[in-house]
Coordinates of C-alpha atoms in Angstrom, one line a residue:
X259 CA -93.8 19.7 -38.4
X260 CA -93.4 19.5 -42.2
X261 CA -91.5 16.8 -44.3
X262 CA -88.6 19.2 -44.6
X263 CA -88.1 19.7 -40.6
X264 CA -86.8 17.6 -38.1
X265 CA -84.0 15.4 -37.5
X266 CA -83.5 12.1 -39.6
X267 CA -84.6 9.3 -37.8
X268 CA -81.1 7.1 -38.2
X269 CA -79.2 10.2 -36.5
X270 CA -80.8 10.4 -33.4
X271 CA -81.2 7.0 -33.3
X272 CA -77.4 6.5 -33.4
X273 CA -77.3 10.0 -31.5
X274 CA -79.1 8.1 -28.2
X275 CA -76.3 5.4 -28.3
X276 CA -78.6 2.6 -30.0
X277 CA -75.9 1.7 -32.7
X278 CA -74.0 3.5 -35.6
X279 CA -76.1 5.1 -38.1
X280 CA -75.3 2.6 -40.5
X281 CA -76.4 -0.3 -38.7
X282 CA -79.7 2.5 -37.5
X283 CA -80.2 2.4 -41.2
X284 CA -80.3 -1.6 -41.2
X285 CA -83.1 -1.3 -38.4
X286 CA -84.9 0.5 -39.6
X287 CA -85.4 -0.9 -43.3
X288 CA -85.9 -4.3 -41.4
X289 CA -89.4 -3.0 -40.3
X290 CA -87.5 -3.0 -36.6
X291 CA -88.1 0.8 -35.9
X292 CA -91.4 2.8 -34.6
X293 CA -92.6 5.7 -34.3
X294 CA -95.3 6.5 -32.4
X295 CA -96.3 3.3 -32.4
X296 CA -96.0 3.1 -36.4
X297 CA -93.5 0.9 -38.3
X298 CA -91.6 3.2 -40.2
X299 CA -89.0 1.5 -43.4
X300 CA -88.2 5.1 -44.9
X301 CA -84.4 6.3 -44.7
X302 CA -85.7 9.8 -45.2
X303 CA -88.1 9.9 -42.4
X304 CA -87.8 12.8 -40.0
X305 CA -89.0 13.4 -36.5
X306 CA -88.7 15.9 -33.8
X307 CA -87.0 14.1 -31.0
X308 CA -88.7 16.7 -28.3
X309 CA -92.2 15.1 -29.0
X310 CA -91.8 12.2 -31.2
X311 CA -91.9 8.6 -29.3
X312 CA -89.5 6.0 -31.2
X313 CA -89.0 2.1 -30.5
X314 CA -87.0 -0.7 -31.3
X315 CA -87.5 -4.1 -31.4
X316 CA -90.5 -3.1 -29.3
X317 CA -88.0 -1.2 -26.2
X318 CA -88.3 2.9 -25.5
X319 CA -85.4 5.0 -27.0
X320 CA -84.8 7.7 -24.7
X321 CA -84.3 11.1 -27.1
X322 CA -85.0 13.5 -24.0
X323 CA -81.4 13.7 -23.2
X324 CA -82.3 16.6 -20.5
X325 CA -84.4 13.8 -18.5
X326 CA -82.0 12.0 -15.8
X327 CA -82.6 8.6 -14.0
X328 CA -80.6 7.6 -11.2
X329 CA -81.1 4.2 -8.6
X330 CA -80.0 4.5 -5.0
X331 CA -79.2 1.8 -2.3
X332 CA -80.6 4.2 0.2
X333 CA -78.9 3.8 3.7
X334 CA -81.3 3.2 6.9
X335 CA -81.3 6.6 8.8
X336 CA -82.0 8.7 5.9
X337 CA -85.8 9.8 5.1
X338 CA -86.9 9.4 1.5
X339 CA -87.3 13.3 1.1
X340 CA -85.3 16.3 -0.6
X341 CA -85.8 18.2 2.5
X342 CA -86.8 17.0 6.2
X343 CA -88.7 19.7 8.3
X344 CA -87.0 18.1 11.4
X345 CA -83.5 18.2 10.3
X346 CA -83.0 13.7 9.4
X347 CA -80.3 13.1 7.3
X348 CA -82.5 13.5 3.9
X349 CA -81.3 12.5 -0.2
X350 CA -79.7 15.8 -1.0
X351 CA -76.6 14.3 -0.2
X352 CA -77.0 11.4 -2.8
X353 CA -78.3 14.1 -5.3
X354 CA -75.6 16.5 -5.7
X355 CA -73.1 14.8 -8.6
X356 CA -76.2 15.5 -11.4
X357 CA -77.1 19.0 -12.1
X358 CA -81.0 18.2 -12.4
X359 CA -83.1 18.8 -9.4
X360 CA -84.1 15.3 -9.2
X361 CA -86.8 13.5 -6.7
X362 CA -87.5 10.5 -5.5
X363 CA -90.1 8.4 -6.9
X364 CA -92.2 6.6 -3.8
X365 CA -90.3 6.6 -0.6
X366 CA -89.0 3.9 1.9
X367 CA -89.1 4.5 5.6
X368 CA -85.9 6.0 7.3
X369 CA -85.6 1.9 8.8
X370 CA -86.1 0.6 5.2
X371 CA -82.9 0.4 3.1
X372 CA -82.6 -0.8 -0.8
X373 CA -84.0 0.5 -4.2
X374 CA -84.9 3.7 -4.5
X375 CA -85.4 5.7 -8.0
X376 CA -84.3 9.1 -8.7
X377 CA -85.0 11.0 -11.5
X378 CA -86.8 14.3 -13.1
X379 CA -89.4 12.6 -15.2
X380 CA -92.5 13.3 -14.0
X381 CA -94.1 11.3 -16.3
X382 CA -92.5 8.2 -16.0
X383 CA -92.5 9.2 -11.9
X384 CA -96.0 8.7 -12.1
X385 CA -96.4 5.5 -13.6
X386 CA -94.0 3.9 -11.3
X387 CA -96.0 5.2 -8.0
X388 CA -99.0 4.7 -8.7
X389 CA -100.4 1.4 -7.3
X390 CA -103.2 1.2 -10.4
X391 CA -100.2 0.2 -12.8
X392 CA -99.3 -2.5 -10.7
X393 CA -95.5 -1.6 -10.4
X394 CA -93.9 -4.6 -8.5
X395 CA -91.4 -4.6 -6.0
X396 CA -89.6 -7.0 -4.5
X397 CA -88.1 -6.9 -0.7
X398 CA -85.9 -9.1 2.0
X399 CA -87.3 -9.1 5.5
X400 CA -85.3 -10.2 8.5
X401 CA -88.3 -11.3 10.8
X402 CA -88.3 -12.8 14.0
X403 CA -89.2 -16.4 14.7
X404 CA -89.6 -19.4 12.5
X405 CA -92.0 -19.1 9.4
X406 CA -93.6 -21.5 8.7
X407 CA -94.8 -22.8 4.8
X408 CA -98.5 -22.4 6.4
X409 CA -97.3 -18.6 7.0
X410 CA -96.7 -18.1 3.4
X411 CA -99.4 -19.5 2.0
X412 CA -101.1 -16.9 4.0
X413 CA -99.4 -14.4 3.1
X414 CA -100.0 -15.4 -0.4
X415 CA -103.6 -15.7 0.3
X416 CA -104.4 -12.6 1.7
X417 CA -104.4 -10.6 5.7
X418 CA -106.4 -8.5 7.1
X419 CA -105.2 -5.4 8.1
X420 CA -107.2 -2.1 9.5
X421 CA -107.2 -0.6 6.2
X422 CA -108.6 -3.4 4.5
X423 CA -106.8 -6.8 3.3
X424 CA -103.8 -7.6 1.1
X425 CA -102.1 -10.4 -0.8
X426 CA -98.6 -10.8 -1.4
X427 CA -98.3 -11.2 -5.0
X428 CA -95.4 -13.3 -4.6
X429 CA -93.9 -15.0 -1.1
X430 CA -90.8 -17.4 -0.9
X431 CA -89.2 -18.2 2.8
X432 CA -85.4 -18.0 2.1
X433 CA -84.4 -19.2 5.0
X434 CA -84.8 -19.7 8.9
X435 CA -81.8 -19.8 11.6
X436 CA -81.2 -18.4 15.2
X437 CA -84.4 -17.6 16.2
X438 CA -85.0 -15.4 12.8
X439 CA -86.2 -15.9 8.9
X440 CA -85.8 -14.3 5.9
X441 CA -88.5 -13.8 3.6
X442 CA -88.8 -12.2 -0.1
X443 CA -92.1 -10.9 -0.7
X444 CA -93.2 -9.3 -3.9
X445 CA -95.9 -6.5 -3.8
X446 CA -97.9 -4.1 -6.0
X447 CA -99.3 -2.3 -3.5
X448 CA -98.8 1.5 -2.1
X449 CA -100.0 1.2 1.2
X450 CA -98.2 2.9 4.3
X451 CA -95.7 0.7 5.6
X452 CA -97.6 -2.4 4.1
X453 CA -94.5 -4.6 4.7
X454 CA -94.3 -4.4 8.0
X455 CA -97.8 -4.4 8.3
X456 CA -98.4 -7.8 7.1
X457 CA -95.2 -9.4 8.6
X458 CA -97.0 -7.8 11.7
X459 CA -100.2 -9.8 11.2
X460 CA -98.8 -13.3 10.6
X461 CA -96.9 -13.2 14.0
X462 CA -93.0 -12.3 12.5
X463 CA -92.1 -8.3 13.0
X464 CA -89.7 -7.0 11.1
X465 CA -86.2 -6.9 12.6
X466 CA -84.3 -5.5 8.8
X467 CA -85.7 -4.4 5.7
X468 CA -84.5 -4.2 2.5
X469 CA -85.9 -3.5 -1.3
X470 CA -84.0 -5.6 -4.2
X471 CA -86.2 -4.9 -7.1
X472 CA -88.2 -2.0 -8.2
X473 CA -90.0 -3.0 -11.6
X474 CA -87.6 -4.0 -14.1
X475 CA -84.5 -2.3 -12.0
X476 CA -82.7 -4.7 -9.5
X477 CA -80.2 -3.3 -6.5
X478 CA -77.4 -5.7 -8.2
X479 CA -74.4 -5.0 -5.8
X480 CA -74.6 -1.4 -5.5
X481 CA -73.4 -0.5 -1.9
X482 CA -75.3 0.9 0.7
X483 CA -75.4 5.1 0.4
X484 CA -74.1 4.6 -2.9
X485 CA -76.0 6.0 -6.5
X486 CA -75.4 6.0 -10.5
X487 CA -77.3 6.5 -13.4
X488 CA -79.0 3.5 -15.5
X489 CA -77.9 2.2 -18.0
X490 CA -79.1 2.1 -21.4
X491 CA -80.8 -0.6 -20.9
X492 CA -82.3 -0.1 -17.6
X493 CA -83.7 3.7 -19.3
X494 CA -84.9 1.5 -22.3
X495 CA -87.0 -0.9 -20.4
X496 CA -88.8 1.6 -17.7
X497 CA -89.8 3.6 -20.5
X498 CA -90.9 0.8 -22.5
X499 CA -93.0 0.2 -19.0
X500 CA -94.5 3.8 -18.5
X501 CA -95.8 3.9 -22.6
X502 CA -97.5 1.0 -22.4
X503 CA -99.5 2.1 -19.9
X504 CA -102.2 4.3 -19.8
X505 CA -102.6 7.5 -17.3
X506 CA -105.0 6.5 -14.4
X507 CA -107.3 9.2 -12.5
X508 CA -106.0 11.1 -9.1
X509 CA -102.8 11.6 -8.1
X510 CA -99.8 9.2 -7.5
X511 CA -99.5 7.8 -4.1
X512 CA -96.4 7.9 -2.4
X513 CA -95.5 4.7 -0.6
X514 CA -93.9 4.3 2.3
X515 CA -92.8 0.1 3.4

């Protein structure tokens, strides 16, 4: 692209909703603008917003406007695909307000309810899936019995399950009534149904489970079957998430908890 092409950088800053142009001007001669990863102080300076990567104050600008992100409180019943071979109530029917085919990035059993991300960034799909990033989520269980502090140290600790051990990289125990406990545990991992897996091993199944937090994106009070695009904010800080980190070999898993 050559000095004379492109768009000034103030108007599609202002353009993607970050402030007026005016104040966009003011950012950027304050040294709080970047562009692919360079402070830039020019007024003049043009990009191209299809392949040019701008910041500020160090948080992503989305400029693709035809990239669409949408969080779901996913109901139980429904399976986390576009399209169930055996005929489940699937996400199509969350999906059909945006005109983008959009997909689901990870999955949570058809028992699992909560947090689940739509969108048609590929990219950014694959940085929240795979487990080498070290995407955290966070999840209720309703478990039978009484847990114990002893049980979540464990759990902090590590199990030992058939495919190999795991540790919860957070584990708090909410609380305990009626035969029954609640339990947050925060994970990394992408293992099959690891959840239920682990409350499995330390002597509580699962009765209800629920995700709350998906990296920087929290279920708020969002109702059950209910979905909406993210805010500005919410876009800013998962991309800020997928460009800082850098593309791992294979193929993204797709969890299922």
């Amino acid at each position: 692209m050559s000095d004379v092409e492109g768009v000034r950088l103030q108007k599609v800053l202002a353009n993607a909703g970050v402030a007026s142009r005016r104040v966009c001007e003011d950012y950027i001669v304050q040294g709080r603008v970047r562009v692919n990863g360079v402070v830039t102080t020019e007024l003049g300076t043009r990009i191209d917003p299809e392949v040019d990567l701008v910041d500020v104050d160090g948080t992503a600008i989305q400029l693709d406007t035809s990239k669409r992100y949408v969080v779901l409180n996913k109901p139980t019943g429904v399976v986390s695909s576009m399209k169930d071979e055996k005929g489940r109530p699937d996400l199509r029917r969350f999906t059909k307000d945006w005109p983008e085919r959009l997909y689901n990035v990870g999955r949570l059993d058809a028992e699992t309810s909560g947090l689940l991300i739509l969108t048609n960034d590929g990219d950014l799909a694959h940085v929240l899936a795979h487990p080498s990033f070290g995407v955290t989520k966070v999840y209720i269980a309703k478990v039978e019995g009484k847990v114990t502090p002893q049980t979540i140290a464990t759990l902090t600790k590590g199990v030992d399950l058939e495919d190999g051990p795991i540790v919860a990289d957070k584990a708090r125990l909410l609380d305990t009534s009626g035969g029954t406990s609640l339990v947050e545990l925060t994970l990394h991992s992408g293992r099959n149904r690891i959840v239920r897996r682990m409350m499995s091993a330390v002597g509580h199944p699962v009765i209800d489970l629920v995700r709350r937090q998906f990296g920087p994106l929290h279920l708020g009070t969002l109702p059950a079957g209910k979905a909406r695009e993210l805010t500005t904010v919410e876009r800013g800080a998962l991309l800020t998430l997928a460009r800082q980190a850098d593309t791992p070999p294979g193929d993204p898993t797709q969890e299922q908890l």
